Coordinates of C-alpha atoms and ligand atoms in Angstrom, one line a residue:
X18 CA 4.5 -33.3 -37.1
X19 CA 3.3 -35.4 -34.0
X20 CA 0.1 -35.3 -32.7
X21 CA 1.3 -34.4 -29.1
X22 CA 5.0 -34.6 -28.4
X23 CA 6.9 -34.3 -24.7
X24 CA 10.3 -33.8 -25.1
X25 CA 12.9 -34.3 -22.4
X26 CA 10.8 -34.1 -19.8
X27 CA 12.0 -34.5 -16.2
X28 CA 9.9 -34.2 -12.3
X29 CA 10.8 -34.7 -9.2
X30 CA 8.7 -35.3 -6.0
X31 CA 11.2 -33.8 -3.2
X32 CA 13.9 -36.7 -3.2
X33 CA 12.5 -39.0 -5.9
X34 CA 13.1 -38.8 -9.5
X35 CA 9.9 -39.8 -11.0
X36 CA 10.9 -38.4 -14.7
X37 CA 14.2 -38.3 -16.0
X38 CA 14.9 -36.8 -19.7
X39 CA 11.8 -38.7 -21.0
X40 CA 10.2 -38.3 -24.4
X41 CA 7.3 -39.6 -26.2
X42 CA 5.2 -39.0 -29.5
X43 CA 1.8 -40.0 -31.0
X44 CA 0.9 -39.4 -34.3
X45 CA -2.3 -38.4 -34.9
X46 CA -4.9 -41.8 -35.3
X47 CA -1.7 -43.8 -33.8
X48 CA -2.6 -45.9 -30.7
X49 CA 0.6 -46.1 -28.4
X50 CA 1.7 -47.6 -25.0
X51 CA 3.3 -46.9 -22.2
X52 CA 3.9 -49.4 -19.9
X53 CA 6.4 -50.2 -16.7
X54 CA 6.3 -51.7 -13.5
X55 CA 4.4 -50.1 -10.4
X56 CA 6.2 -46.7 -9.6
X57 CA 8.1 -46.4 -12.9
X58 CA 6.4 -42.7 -13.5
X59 CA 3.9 -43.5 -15.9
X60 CA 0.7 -41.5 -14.3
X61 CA 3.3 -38.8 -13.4
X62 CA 3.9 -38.6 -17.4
X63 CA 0.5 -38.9 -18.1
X64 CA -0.1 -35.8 -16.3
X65 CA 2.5 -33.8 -17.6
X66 CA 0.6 -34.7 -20.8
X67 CA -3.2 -33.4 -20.0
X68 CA -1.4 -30.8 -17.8
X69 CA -2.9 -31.9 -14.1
X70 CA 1.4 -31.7 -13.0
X71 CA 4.0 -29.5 -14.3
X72 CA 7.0 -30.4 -14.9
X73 CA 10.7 -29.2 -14.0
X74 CA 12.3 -29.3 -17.3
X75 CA 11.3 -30.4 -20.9
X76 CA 8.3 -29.1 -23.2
X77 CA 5.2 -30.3 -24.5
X78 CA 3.7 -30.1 -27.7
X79 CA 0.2 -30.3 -29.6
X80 CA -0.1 -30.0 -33.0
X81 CA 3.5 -28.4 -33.1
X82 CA 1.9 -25.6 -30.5
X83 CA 3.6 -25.5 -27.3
X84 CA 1.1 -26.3 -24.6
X85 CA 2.8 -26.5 -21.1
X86 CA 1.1 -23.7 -19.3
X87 CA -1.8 -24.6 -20.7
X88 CA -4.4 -25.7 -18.2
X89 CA -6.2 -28.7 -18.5
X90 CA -9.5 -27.5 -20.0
X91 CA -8.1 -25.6 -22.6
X92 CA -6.1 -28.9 -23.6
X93 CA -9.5 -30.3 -23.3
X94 CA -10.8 -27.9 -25.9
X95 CA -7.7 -29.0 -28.2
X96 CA -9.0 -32.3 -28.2
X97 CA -7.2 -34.4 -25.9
X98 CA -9.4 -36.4 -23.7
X99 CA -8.4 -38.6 -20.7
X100 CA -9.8 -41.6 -18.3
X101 CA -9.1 -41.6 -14.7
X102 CA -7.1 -44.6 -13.2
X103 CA -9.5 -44.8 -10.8
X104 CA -13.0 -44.6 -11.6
X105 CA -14.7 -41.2 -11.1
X106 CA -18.0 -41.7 -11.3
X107 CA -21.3 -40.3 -9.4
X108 CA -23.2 -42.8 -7.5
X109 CA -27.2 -42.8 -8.1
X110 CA -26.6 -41.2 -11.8
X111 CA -27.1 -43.8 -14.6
X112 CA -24.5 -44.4 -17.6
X113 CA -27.0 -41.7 -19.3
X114 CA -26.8 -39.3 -16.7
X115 CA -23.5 -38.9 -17.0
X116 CA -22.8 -39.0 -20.8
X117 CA -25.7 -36.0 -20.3
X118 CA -23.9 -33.8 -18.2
X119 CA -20.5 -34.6 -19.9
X120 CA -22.1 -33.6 -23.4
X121 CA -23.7 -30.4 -21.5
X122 CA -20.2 -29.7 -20.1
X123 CA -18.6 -30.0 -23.6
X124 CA -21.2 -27.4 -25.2
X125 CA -20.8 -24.9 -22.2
X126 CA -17.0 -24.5 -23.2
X127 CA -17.8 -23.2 -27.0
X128 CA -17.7 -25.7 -28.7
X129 CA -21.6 -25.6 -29.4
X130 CA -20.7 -22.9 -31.8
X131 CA -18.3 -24.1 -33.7
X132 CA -20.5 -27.5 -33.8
X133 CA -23.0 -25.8 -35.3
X134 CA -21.7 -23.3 -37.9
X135 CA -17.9 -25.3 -38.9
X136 CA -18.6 -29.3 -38.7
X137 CA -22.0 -29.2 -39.7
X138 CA -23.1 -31.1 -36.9
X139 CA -26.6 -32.0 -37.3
X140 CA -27.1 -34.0 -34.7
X141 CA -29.0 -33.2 -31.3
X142 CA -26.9 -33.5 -28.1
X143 CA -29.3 -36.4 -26.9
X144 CA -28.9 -38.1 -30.2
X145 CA -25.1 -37.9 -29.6
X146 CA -25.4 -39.8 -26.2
X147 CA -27.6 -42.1 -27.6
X148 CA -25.6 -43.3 -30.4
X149 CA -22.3 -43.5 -28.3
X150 CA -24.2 -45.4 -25.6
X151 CA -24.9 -47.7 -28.4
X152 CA -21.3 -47.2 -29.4
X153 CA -20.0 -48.4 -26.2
X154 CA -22.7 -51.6 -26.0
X155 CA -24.4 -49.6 -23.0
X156 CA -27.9 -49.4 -23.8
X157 CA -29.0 -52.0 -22.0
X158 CA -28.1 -50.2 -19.1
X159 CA -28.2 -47.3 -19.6
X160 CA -30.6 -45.9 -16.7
X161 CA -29.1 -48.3 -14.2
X162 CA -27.7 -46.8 -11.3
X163 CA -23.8 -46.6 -11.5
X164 CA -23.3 -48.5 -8.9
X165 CA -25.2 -51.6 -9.5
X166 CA -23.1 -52.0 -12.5
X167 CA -19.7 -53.6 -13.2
X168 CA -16.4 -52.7 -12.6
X169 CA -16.5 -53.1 -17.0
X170 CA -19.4 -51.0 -17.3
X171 CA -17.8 -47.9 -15.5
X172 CA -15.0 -47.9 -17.4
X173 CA -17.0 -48.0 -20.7
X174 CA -18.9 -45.0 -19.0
X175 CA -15.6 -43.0 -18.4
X176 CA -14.6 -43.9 -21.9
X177 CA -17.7 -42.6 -23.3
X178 CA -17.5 -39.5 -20.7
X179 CA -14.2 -38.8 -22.8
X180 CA -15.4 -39.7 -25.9
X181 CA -17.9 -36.9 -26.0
X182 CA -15.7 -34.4 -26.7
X183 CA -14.4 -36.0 -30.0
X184 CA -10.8 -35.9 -28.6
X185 CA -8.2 -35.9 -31.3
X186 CA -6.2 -37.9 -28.8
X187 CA -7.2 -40.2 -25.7
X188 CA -5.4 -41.0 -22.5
X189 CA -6.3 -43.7 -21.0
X190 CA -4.4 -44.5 -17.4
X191 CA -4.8 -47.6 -16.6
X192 CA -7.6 -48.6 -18.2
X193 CA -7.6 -52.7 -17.6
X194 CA -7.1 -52.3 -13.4
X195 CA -10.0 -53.6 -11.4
X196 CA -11.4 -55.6 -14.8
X197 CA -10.9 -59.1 -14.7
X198 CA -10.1 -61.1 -17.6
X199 CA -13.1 -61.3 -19.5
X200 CA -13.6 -57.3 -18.5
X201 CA -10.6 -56.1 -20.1
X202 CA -10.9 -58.2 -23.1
X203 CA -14.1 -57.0 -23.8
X204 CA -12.6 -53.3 -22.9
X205 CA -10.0 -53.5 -25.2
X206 CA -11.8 -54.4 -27.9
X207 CA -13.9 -51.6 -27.5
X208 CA -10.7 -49.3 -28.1
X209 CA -10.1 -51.5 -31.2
X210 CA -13.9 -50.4 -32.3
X211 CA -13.3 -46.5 -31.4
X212 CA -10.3 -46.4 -33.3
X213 CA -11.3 -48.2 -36.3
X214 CA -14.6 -45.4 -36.4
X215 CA -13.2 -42.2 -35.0
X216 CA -9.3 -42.2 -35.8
X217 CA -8.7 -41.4 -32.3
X218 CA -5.2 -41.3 -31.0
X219 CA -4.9 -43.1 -28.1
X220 CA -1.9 -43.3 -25.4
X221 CA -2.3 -45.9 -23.2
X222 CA -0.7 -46.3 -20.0
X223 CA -0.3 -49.7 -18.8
X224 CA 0.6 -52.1 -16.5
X225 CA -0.8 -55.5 -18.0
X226 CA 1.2 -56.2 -20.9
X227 CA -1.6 -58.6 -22.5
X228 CA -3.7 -55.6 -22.9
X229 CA -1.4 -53.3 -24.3
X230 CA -0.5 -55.7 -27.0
X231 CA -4.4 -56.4 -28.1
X232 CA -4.8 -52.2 -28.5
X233 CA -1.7 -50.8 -30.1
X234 CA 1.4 -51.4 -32.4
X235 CA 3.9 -49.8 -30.9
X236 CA 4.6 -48.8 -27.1
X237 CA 7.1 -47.0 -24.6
X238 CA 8.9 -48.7 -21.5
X239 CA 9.4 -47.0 -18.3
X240 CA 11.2 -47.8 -15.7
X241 CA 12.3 -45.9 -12.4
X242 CA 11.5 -42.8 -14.2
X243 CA 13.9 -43.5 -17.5
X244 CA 12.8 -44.6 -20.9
X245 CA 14.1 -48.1 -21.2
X246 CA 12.7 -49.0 -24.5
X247 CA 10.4 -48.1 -27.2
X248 CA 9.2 -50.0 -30.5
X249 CA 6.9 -53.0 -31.7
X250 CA 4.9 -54.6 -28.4
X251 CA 6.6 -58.1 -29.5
X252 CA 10.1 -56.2 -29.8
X253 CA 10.0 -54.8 -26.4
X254 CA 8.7 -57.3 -24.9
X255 CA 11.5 -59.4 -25.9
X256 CA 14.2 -57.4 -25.1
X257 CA 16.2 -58.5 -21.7
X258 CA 16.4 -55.3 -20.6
X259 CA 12.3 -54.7 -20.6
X260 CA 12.0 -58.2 -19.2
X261 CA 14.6 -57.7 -16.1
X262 CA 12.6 -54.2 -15.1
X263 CA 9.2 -56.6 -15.4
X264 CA 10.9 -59.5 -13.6
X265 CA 8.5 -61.2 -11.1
X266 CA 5.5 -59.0 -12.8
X267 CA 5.5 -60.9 -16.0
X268 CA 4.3 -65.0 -15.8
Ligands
ADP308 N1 2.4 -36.7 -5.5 C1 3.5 -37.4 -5.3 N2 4.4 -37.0 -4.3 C2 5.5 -37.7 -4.1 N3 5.9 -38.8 -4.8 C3 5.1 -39.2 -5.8 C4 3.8 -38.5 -6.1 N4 3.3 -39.1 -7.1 C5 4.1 -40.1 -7.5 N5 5.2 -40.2 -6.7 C6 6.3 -41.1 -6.8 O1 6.8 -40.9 -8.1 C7 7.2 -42.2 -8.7 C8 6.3 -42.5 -9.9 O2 5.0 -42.6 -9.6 P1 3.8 -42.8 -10.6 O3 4.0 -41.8 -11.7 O4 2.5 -42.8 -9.9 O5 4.2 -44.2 -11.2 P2 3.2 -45.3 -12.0 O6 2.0 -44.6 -12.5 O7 4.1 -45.8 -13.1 O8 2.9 -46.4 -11.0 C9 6.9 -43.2 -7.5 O9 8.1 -43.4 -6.9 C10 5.9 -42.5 -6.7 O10 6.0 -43.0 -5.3
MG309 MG1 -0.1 -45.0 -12.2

């Protein structure tokens, strides 16, 4: 059984098709991509998936459990964390501040009970930020201000935002825009790191095919809203028909 499963699912926006018939699966501890040019309907997938957009037609699975009406924080309570495409992040709170309030956030919703009695988790909430600011390589600074850090650094804190939860899968739109090259080679080996210690599943929903290939083994083309391909990165990325729908994007 797949971690989390869409099947045949299909949206429109008034006029345009943005999803047509499209399924995907991740196993659980599998890191996958999904990439496709600029419009292609990969954020409008990705939020079928963490249930910010329904969807006309097709289903969505967890675990086997259908979770389509679900809303979004009760995915979150499944375990499927997500990054924003664009950062979200609170100006004049430090990388601490808001691993603090997303660790408070993540006890307030119940899991604080089930921490303590089932998963014989020991560990304080402030030893929990503390080690996954370590984790992440933000300790340095970790009581800067947000905005006198890097583009690089706020994506770490958005990752690590996630990553308090213990998601059982991770979304991640986007990830490598506004990073330049030494950013998201830095980033992506980060994911390499949280994978190889947590297991976590990880979708992630690409434009730069570079990146992709450094994170996962396998990943999904989109293109105007249709699956075009699916398999090994080097596969797909070899395949005419993934190259003509990348034409002019890919040097
Ligand atoms: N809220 C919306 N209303 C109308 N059209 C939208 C909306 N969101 C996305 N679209 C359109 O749907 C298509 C897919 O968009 P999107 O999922 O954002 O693609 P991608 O993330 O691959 O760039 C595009 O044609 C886009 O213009
Ligand atoms: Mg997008």
């Amino acid at each position: 059984m797949a971690l989390v499963e869409g099947t045949g699912i299909s949206k429109r926006y008034g006029g345009i098709v943005a999803l047509d018939d499209v399924s995907v699966a991740v196993e659980r501890g599998e890191a996958v991509g999904l990439v496709g040019p600029n419009g292609a309907g990969k954020t409008t997938l990705f939020d079928c998936l963490n249930g910010v957009r329904h969807f006309d037609s097709g289903e969505v699975r967890f675990e086997g459990r259908r979770i389509d009406r679900m809303p979004v924080y009760e995915r979150a309570r499944l375990g499927i964390g997500r990054t924003f495409q664009r950062l979200e992040l609170f100006a004049g709170m430090s990388p601490r501040e808001h691993l603090m309030v997303a660790e408070r956030v993540h006890r307030a919703d119940g899991r604080l009970w089930k921490d303590l009695i089932g998963r014989g988790r020991a560990r304080t909430p402030v030893a929990r930020v503390e080690e996954l600011l370590v984790e992440l390589g933000l300790d340095e600074v970790a009581d800067d201000p947000i905005e006198s850090l890097s583009h690089g650094h706020g994506r770490l804190v958005e990752l690590g935002r996630a990553l308090v939860q213990d998601p059982l899968l991770l979304l991640l739109d986007e990830p490598s825009s506004g990073l330049d090259t030494r950013e998201a080679a830095g980033f992506a080996a980060v994911l390499l790191e949280v994978r190889a210690r947590r297991e976590t599943a990880m979708l992630l929903v690409e434009h730069d095919l570079d990146f992709v290939g450094r994170v996962v083994e396998r990943t999904y083309v989109l293109d105007f809203g249709k699956m075009i391909g699916s398999g090994r990165v080097d596969d797909v990325l070899a395949d005419p028909v993934v190259r003509r729908a990348y034409l002019g994007e890919v040097t």
